[in-house]
């Protein structure tokens, strides 16, 4: 059976950065890309806030370049999905695509998180063309335009106030008659003149044409319908960390995020490290994920050298 020193699961900025560092440290990492090679960034358009790209860069291109950079130092990047892990003893027993087995001396988990979407076909159709789950990433493209944010939690309120500073008008579409967000966040929303909160509204359909999103059809709880004209449709109805594989084996918080020790990437199982959105419910940026991939690689290297 194949034995590897470092197995990295996941191919976003955290996974690729961990691969760059561990390959440069001559640890011959093997990285499995998973179901969405390149991770969440491959679903965004331009990335303008990652230092080092003064003209911006497309999400897919940035991920392709990170991958190339890791390969340049010898990282073994493979297509495949890790379908089972056994963390009860080291080396860890891992199964890929339900059949291929390998043993890993150490593991860096960088499986990320996935934004929740409503599940409407029209929402899928315009993803990346006006439908986004990240206001910080994409809000800039809607300057002086009208947009909508769906959700009633802290993220939705934070994104709505952020977008209100850029956009002409922001509709906040909330399915309940109240916001779930903290009082301070709610007050900020209510104080912002260009945010209109539409309570007890659900989205029936995202409307658009070949240029992208042009509006949304909303349905109120009494059955009445309303159409709003918007260019951007932002989802802020939560994320879920991709930790199903580790559910009974690693310490997870109430939301399912991997708990790491202090400022390190160490999980509660020796030799298992976590990096990026899978352990970060707060910042969720490409640059923070890349930074935490570096931390995981250094922690892993120290662990193996011990
Ligand atoms: P939350 O789970 O808190 O909120 C999700 C929101 O989306 C809720 O209002 C929920 O509605 C709504 N929602 C869920 N599914 C649907 C759906 N299908 N259709 C319409 N609406 C839907 O997620 P957040 O991302 O806002 O926050 C996650 C955690 O992070 C929280 O603990 C939050 O406090 C924290 N956070 C803190 C921040 C800060 O302190 N600055 C900033 C951002 C997040 P309903 O209420 O009806 O369930």
Coordinates of C-alpha atoms and ligand atoms in Angstrom, one line a residue:
X1 CA 0.0 0.0 0.0
X2 CA 1.2 3.5 -0.8
X3 CA 2.7 5.5 2.1
X4 CA 2.9 9.2 2.1
X5 CA 4.5 11.6 4.6
X6 CA 2.0 14.4 4.1
X7 CA -1.5 14.1 2.7
X8 CA -3.3 17.3 1.9
X9 CA -7.1 17.1 1.4
X10 CA -8.5 20.0 -0.5
X11 CA -7.4 22.4 -3.2
X12 CA -8.3 25.9 -2.3
X13 CA -5.8 28.5 -1.3
X14 CA -5.2 26.7 2.0
X15 CA -4.5 23.3 0.4
X16 CA -2.3 24.7 -2.3
X17 CA -0.3 26.9 0.1
X18 CA 0.3 23.9 2.4
X19 CA 1.5 22.0 -0.7
X20 CA 3.9 24.8 -1.7
X21 CA 5.4 24.9 1.8
X22 CA 5.6 21.2 2.4
X23 CA 7.0 20.4 -1.1
X24 CA 9.7 23.1 -0.6
X25 CA 10.5 21.4 2.7
X26 CA 11.1 18.2 0.8
X27 CA 8.2 16.4 2.4
X28 CA 6.8 15.2 -0.9
X29 CA 3.2 16.0 -0.2
X30 CA 0.3 14.3 -2.0
X31 CA -2.7 16.5 -2.5
X32 CA -6.2 15.3 -3.5
X33 CA -8.2 18.0 -5.1
X34 CA -11.7 16.9 -4.3
X35 CA -14.9 17.5 -6.0
X36 CA -14.3 21.2 -6.8
X37 CA -10.6 21.6 -7.9
X38 CA -9.5 25.0 -6.9
X39 CA -12.3 25.4 -4.3
X40 CA -14.8 28.2 -3.9
X41 CA -12.6 30.8 -5.7
X42 CA -13.3 29.0 -9.0
X43 CA -16.9 30.2 -8.7
X44 CA -16.0 33.9 -8.4
X45 CA -15.0 36.3 -11.1
X46 CA -12.2 38.8 -10.4
X47 CA -10.2 38.7 -7.2
X48 CA -9.0 42.2 -6.5
X49 CA -8.0 42.0 -2.9
X50 CA -5.3 39.4 -2.9
X51 CA -2.0 41.2 -2.5
X52 CA 0.4 40.9 -5.4
X53 CA -2.1 41.2 -8.2
X54 CA -2.4 45.0 -8.8
X55 CA -4.6 44.6 -11.7
X56 CA -6.7 41.8 -10.1
X57 CA -6.9 38.2 -11.3
X58 CA -9.7 35.8 -12.0
X59 CA -10.4 33.3 -9.3
X60 CA -9.9 30.3 -11.5
X61 CA -6.6 31.8 -12.8
X62 CA -5.3 32.4 -9.3
X63 CA -6.0 28.9 -8.3
X64 CA -4.4 27.5 -11.5
X65 CA -1.3 29.5 -10.7
X66 CA -1.2 28.4 -7.1
X67 CA -1.5 24.8 -8.3
X68 CA 1.3 25.3 -10.8
X69 CA 3.5 26.9 -8.1
X70 CA 3.0 23.8 -5.8
X71 CA 3.8 21.5 -8.7
X72 CA 6.9 23.4 -9.5
X73 CA 8.4 22.2 -6.2
X74 CA 7.2 18.6 -6.7
X75 CA 3.9 18.5 -5.0
X76 CA 2.0 15.5 -6.3
X77 CA -1.5 16.9 -7.1
X78 CA -4.1 14.3 -7.9
X79 CA -7.6 14.3 -9.1
X80 CA -9.7 12.4 -6.6
X81 CA -12.0 12.5 -3.7
X82 CA -11.0 11.3 -0.3
X83 CA -14.0 9.2 0.7
X84 CA -12.9 7.8 4.1
X85 CA -10.3 8.4 6.8
X86 CA -9.4 6.5 9.9
X87 CA -7.7 8.7 12.4
X88 CA -7.7 6.2 15.2
X89 CA -4.0 5.2 14.7
X90 CA -1.0 6.5 12.9
X91 CA -0.2 6.3 10.0
X92 CA -3.7 7.2 9.1
X93 CA -5.6 4.9 6.8
X94 CA -7.2 6.8 3.9
X95 CA -9.4 5.7 1.0
X96 CA -9.7 7.7 -2.2
X97 CA -12.7 7.4 -4.6
X98 CA -14.0 4.5 -2.6
X99 CA -11.2 2.1 -3.7
X100 CA -7.6 3.4 -3.6
X101 CA -6.0 2.9 -0.2
X102 CA -3.0 4.8 1.3
X103 CA -1.4 5.4 4.6
X104 CA -0.5 8.9 5.6
X105 CA 1.9 9.9 8.4
X106 CA 0.3 13.3 8.7
X107 CA -2.8 14.9 7.3
X108 CA -3.6 18.5 6.4
X109 CA -7.3 19.1 6.1
X110 CA -8.2 22.0 3.8
X111 CA -11.6 20.9 2.6
X112 CA -13.1 24.3 3.0
X113 CA -16.7 25.4 3.5
X114 CA -19.5 25.7 1.1
X115 CA -21.9 28.6 0.9
X116 CA -25.5 27.7 1.3
X117 CA -27.7 28.5 -1.7
X118 CA -31.5 28.6 -1.9
X119 CA -31.5 25.8 -4.6
X120 CA -33.4 27.7 -7.3
X121 CA -32.5 26.7 -10.9
X122 CA -32.5 30.4 -11.8
X123 CA -30.0 31.1 -9.0
X124 CA -27.7 28.4 -10.3
X125 CA -28.0 29.7 -13.9
X126 CA -26.8 33.2 -12.9
X127 CA -24.1 32.1 -10.4
X128 CA -21.0 34.2 -11.2
X129 CA -23.2 36.5 -13.4
X130 CA -24.8 38.5 -10.6
X131 CA -25.5 35.7 -8.1
X132 CA -22.8 35.6 -5.4
X133 CA -22.3 34.4 -1.9
X134 CA -19.5 36.8 -1.1
X135 CA -20.2 40.5 -0.9
X136 CA -16.5 41.3 0.1
X137 CA -15.4 39.5 -3.0
X138 CA -17.9 40.7 -5.6
X139 CA -19.6 43.8 -4.1
X140 CA -17.2 46.2 -5.8
X141 CA -18.7 45.2 -9.2
X142 CA -22.1 46.6 -8.3
X143 CA -21.0 50.1 -7.4
X144 CA -23.9 52.6 -7.7
X145 CA -26.3 49.7 -8.7
X146 CA -29.2 48.1 -6.9
X147 CA -28.6 44.8 -5.2
X148 CA -30.3 42.3 -2.9
X149 CA -29.0 40.3 0.1
X150 CA -30.9 37.2 1.3
X151 CA -30.7 36.3 5.0
X152 CA -31.4 37.7 8.4
X153 CA -28.2 36.8 10.4
X154 CA -25.1 38.7 11.2
X155 CA -23.5 37.9 7.8
X156 CA -26.5 39.2 5.9
X157 CA -26.6 42.4 8.0
X158 CA -22.8 42.9 7.7
X159 CA -22.9 42.3 3.9
X160 CA -25.9 44.5 3.5
X161 CA -24.2 47.4 5.3
X162 CA -21.0 46.8 3.3
X163 CA -22.9 46.8 0.0
X164 CA -24.8 49.9 1.1
X165 CA -21.6 51.8 1.2
X166 CA -21.0 50.9 -2.5
X167 CA -24.4 50.5 -4.0
X168 CA -27.3 52.8 -4.7
X169 CA -29.8 50.6 -2.9
X170 CA -29.7 47.3 -1.0
X171 CA -32.8 45.1 -0.4
X172 CA -32.4 42.8 2.5
X173 CA -34.7 39.8 1.9
X174 CA -35.7 38.2 5.2
X175 CA -38.0 35.2 5.5
X176 CA -39.1 35.8 9.1
X177 CA -40.7 38.9 10.5
X178 CA -37.5 39.7 12.4
X179 CA -33.7 39.6 12.0
X180 CA -31.7 37.0 13.8
X181 CA -28.6 39.2 13.8
X182 CA -27.2 40.8 17.0
X183 CA -28.9 44.0 18.2
X184 CA -25.9 46.1 17.2
X185 CA -25.9 44.7 13.7
X186 CA -29.6 45.2 13.4
X187 CA -29.4 48.8 14.5
X188 CA -26.7 49.4 11.9
X189 CA -29.0 48.0 9.2
X190 CA -32.0 50.1 10.3
X191 CA -29.8 53.3 10.5
X192 CA -28.6 52.9 6.9
X193 CA -30.9 54.9 4.7
X194 CA -30.3 52.9 1.5
X195 CA -31.1 49.5 2.9
X196 CA -34.7 48.4 2.6
X197 CA -35.6 45.4 4.7
X198 CA -38.3 43.2 3.2
X199 CA -39.5 41.0 6.1
X200 CA -41.5 37.8 5.4
X201 CA -40.3 37.6 1.9
X202 CA -38.9 34.6 0.0
X203 CA -37.3 34.6 -3.4
X204 CA -39.4 32.7 -5.9
X205 CA -37.0 33.3 -8.8
X206 CA -33.9 35.2 -9.8
X207 CA -34.6 37.1 -13.1
X208 CA -32.0 37.8 -15.8
X209 CA -31.0 37.9 -19.4
X210 CA -27.8 37.4 -21.3
X211 CA -26.1 40.2 -19.4
X212 CA -26.8 38.5 -16.0
X213 CA -29.1 39.2 -13.2
X214 CA -31.8 41.9 -13.8
X215 CA -34.2 41.3 -10.9
X216 CA -35.9 38.9 -8.5
X217 CA -39.4 37.8 -8.0
X218 CA -40.3 37.8 -4.3
X219 CA -43.2 36.1 -2.6
X220 CA -44.6 37.3 0.6
X221 CA -46.0 35.1 3.3
X222 CA -49.5 36.1 2.4
X223 CA -48.9 34.8 -1.2
X224 CA -48.6 38.2 -2.8
X225 CA -45.7 38.7 -5.3
X226 CA -43.4 41.6 -5.9
X227 CA -40.7 42.1 -8.5
X228 CA -37.5 44.1 -7.7
X229 CA -35.0 45.4 -10.2
X230 CA -31.4 44.5 -9.1
X231 CA -28.1 43.7 -10.7
X232 CA -26.6 41.7 -7.9
X233 CA -28.2 38.9 -5.8
X234 CA -26.2 38.0 -2.7
X235 CA -26.8 34.9 -0.6
X236 CA -25.9 35.2 3.1
X237 CA -27.8 32.3 4.5
X238 CA -24.9 30.6 6.1
X239 CA -22.0 28.3 5.2
X240 CA -21.4 24.7 6.0
X241 CA -17.9 23.4 6.6
X242 CA -17.0 20.3 4.6
X243 CA -16.3 18.1 7.6
X244 CA -18.6 15.2 7.1
X245 CA -15.6 12.8 6.7
X246 CA -14.3 13.7 10.1
X247 CA -17.5 14.0 12.1
X248 CA -16.9 11.4 14.8
X249 CA -13.1 11.6 14.7
X250 CA -12.1 15.2 15.3
X251 CA -13.3 17.8 17.7
X252 CA -15.8 20.0 15.9
X253 CA -17.7 23.1 17.1
X254 CA -21.5 23.3 17.2
X255 CA -21.5 24.4 13.5
X256 CA -19.2 21.6 12.4
X257 CA -16.0 23.6 12.0
X258 CA -12.8 21.8 13.1
X259 CA -11.5 23.2 16.3
X260 CA -7.8 24.0 16.3
X261 CA -5.5 24.6 19.2
X262 CA -4.8 28.3 20.0
X263 CA -3.3 30.1 17.0
X264 CA -2.0 26.8 15.5
X265 CA -3.5 24.4 13.0
X266 CA -3.3 21.5 15.4
X267 CA -6.5 19.4 15.8
X268 CA -7.2 17.2 18.8
X269 CA -5.6 14.3 16.9
X270 CA -1.8 14.4 16.8
X271 CA -0.5 14.6 13.2
X272 CA -3.8 16.0 11.9
X273 CA -3.8 19.7 11.0
X274 CA -6.6 21.9 9.6
X275 CA -6.3 25.0 7.5
X276 CA -8.6 27.5 5.7
X277 CA -12.4 27.8 5.9
X278 CA -12.9 24.3 7.3
X279 CA -11.7 25.8 10.6
X280 CA -12.5 29.4 10.2
X281 CA -16.2 30.6 10.4
X282 CA -15.1 34.2 10.8
X283 CA -12.8 35.6 8.1
X284 CA -13.2 33.3 5.1
X285 CA -10.9 35.2 2.8
X286 CA -8.5 33.7 0.2
X287 CA -5.6 35.5 1.9
X288 CA -6.4 34.2 5.4
X289 CA -6.9 30.7 4.0
X290 CA -3.5 30.9 2.3
X291 CA -2.0 32.1 5.5
X292 CA -3.5 29.3 7.5
X293 CA -2.3 26.8 4.9
X294 CA 1.2 28.0 5.6
X295 CA 0.7 27.6 9.3
X296 CA -0.5 24.1 8.8
X297 CA 2.5 23.2 6.7
X298 CA 5.0 24.6 9.3
X299 CA 3.1 22.8 12.1
X300 CA 3.2 19.6 10.1
X301 CA 6.9 19.9 9.2
X302 CA 7.7 20.4 12.9
X303 CA 5.6 17.4 13.8
X304 CA 7.4 15.2 11.3
X305 CA 10.9 16.4 12.3
X306 CA 10.2 15.6 15.9
Ligands
LIG1 P1 -26.9 32.4 10.5 O1 -27.2 30.9 10.5 O2 -26.8 33.1 11.8 O3 -28.1 33.1 9.7 C1 -28.6 32.6 8.5 C2 -29.7 33.5 8.0 O4 -30.1 33.0 6.8 C3 -30.9 33.4 9.0 O5 -31.6 34.7 9.0 C4 -31.8 32.4 8.3 O6 -33.2 32.6 8.5 C5 -31.5 32.7 6.8 N1 -31.8 31.6 6.0 C6 -31.3 30.3 6.1 N2 -31.8 29.5 5.1 C7 -32.6 30.3 4.4 C8 -33.4 30.1 3.2 N3 -33.5 28.9 2.6 N4 -34.1 31.2 2.7 C9 -34.1 32.4 3.3 N5 -33.3 32.6 4.4 C10 -32.6 31.6 4.9 O7 -25.6 32.6 9.5 P2 -24.6 33.8 9.5 O8 -23.7 33.4 8.3 O9 -25.3 35.1 9.4 O10 -23.8 33.7 10.8 C11 -23.1 32.5 11.2 C12 -22.4 32.7 12.5 O11 -21.3 33.7 12.4 C13 -23.4 33.3 13.5 O12 -23.1 32.8 14.8 C14 -23.1 34.8 13.5 O13 -23.4 35.4 14.7 C15 -21.6 34.8 13.2 N6 -21.2 36.0 12.6 C16 -20.8 37.1 13.3 C17 -20.4 38.2 12.8 C18 -19.9 39.3 13.6 O14 -20.0 39.2 14.8 N7 -19.4 40.4 13.1 C19 -20.4 38.5 11.3 C20 -20.9 37.3 10.6 C21 -21.3 36.2 11.2 P3 -33.9 32.2 9.9 O15 -33.5 33.3 10.9 O16 -35.4 32.3 9.5 O17 -33.5 30.9 10.2

